[in-house]
C-alpha atoms as a printed R data frame, in Angstrom:
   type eleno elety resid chain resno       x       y       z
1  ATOM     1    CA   UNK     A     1  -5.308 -10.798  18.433
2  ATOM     2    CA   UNK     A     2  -3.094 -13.246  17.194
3  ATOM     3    CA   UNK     A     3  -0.353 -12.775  14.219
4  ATOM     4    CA   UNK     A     4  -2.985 -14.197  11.491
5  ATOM     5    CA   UNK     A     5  -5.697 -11.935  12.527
6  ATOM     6    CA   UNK     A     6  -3.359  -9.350  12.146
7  ATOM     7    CA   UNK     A     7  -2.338  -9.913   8.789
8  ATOM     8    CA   UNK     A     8  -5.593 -10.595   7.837
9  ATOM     9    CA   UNK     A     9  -7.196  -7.460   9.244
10 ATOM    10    CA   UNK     A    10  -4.242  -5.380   7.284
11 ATOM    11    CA   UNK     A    11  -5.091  -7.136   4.028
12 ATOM    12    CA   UNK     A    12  -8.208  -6.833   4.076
13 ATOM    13    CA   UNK     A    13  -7.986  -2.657   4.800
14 ATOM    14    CA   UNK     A    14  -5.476  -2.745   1.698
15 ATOM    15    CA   UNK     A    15  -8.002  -3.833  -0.330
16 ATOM    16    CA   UNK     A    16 -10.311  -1.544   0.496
17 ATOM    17    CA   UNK     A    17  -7.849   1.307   0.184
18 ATOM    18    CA   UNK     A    18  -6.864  -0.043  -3.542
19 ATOM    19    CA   UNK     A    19 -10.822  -0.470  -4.467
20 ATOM    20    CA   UNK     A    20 -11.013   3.384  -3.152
21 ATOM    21    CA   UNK     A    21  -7.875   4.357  -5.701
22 ATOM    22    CA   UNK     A    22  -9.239   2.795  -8.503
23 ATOM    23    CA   UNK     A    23 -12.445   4.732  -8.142
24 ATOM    24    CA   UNK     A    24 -10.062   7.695  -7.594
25 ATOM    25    CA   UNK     A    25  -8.226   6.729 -10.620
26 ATOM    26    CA   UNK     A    26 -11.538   6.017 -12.715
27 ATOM    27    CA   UNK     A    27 -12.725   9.324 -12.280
28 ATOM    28    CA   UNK     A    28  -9.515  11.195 -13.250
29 ATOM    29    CA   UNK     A    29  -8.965  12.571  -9.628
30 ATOM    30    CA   UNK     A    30  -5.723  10.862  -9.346
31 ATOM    31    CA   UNK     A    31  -2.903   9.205 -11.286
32 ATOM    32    CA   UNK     A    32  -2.048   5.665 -10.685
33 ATOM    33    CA   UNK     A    33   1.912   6.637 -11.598
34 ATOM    34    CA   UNK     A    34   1.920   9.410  -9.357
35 ATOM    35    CA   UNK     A    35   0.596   7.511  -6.272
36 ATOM    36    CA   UNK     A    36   2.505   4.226  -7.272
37 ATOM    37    CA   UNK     A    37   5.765   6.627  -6.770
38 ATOM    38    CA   UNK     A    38   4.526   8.457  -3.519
39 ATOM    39    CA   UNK     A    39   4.189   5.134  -2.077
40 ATOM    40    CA   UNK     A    40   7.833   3.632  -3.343
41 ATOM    41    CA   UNK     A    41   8.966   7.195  -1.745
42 ATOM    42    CA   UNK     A    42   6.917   6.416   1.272
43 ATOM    43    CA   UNK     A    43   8.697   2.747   1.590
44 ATOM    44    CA   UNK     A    44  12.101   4.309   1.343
45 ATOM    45    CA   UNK     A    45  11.047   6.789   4.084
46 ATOM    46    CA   UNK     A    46  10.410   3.729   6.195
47 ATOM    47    CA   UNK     A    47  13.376   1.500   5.323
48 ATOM    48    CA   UNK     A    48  15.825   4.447   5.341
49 ATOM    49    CA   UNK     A    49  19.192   2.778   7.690
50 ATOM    50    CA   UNK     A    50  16.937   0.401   9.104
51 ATOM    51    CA   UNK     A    51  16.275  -3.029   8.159
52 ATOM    52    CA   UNK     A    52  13.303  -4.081   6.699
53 ATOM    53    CA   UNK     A    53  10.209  -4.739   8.373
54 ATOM    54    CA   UNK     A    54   6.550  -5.869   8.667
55 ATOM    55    CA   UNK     A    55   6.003  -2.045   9.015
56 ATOM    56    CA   UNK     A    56   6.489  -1.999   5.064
57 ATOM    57    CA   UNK     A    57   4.390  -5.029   4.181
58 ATOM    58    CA   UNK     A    58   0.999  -3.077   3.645
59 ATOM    59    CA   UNK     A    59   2.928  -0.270   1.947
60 ATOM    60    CA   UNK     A    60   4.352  -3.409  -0.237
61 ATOM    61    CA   UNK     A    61   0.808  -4.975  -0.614
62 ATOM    62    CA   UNK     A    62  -1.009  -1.907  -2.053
63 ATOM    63    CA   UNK     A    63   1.992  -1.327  -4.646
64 ATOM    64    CA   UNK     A    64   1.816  -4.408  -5.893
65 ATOM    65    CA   UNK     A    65  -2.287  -4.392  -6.203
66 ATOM    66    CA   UNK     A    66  -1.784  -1.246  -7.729
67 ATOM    67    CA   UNK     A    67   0.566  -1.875 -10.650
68 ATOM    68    CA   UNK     A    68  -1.563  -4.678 -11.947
């Protein structure tokens, strides 16, 4: 797989993972907040003494999807 298909595979399973929260959020299973901040805590987690990385990018995808 090259670098593209990659990236394109991991946006594309973002999506669907944000499409799956706002049904989640629709039906008043979840709050958008609360997994907005579990995810910022999960990013620190991840970046914690190291520098960043691609790792974080779908982490950093789905928060920004999410706060819209």
């Amino acid at each position: 797989m090259t670098d593209q298909e990659i990236a394109d595979l991991l946006a594309a399973q973002t999506a669907l993972i944000s499409v799956l929260f706002e049904e989640l959020f629709k039906a008043g299973i979840s709050d958008r907040r609360e997994v907005v901040n579990r995810l910022y805590d999960l990013l620190e987690e991840q970046n914690a003494g190291k520098p960043p990385s691609n790792r974080s990018a779908p982490i950093r995808h789905l928060i920004s999807i999410l706060e819209k």
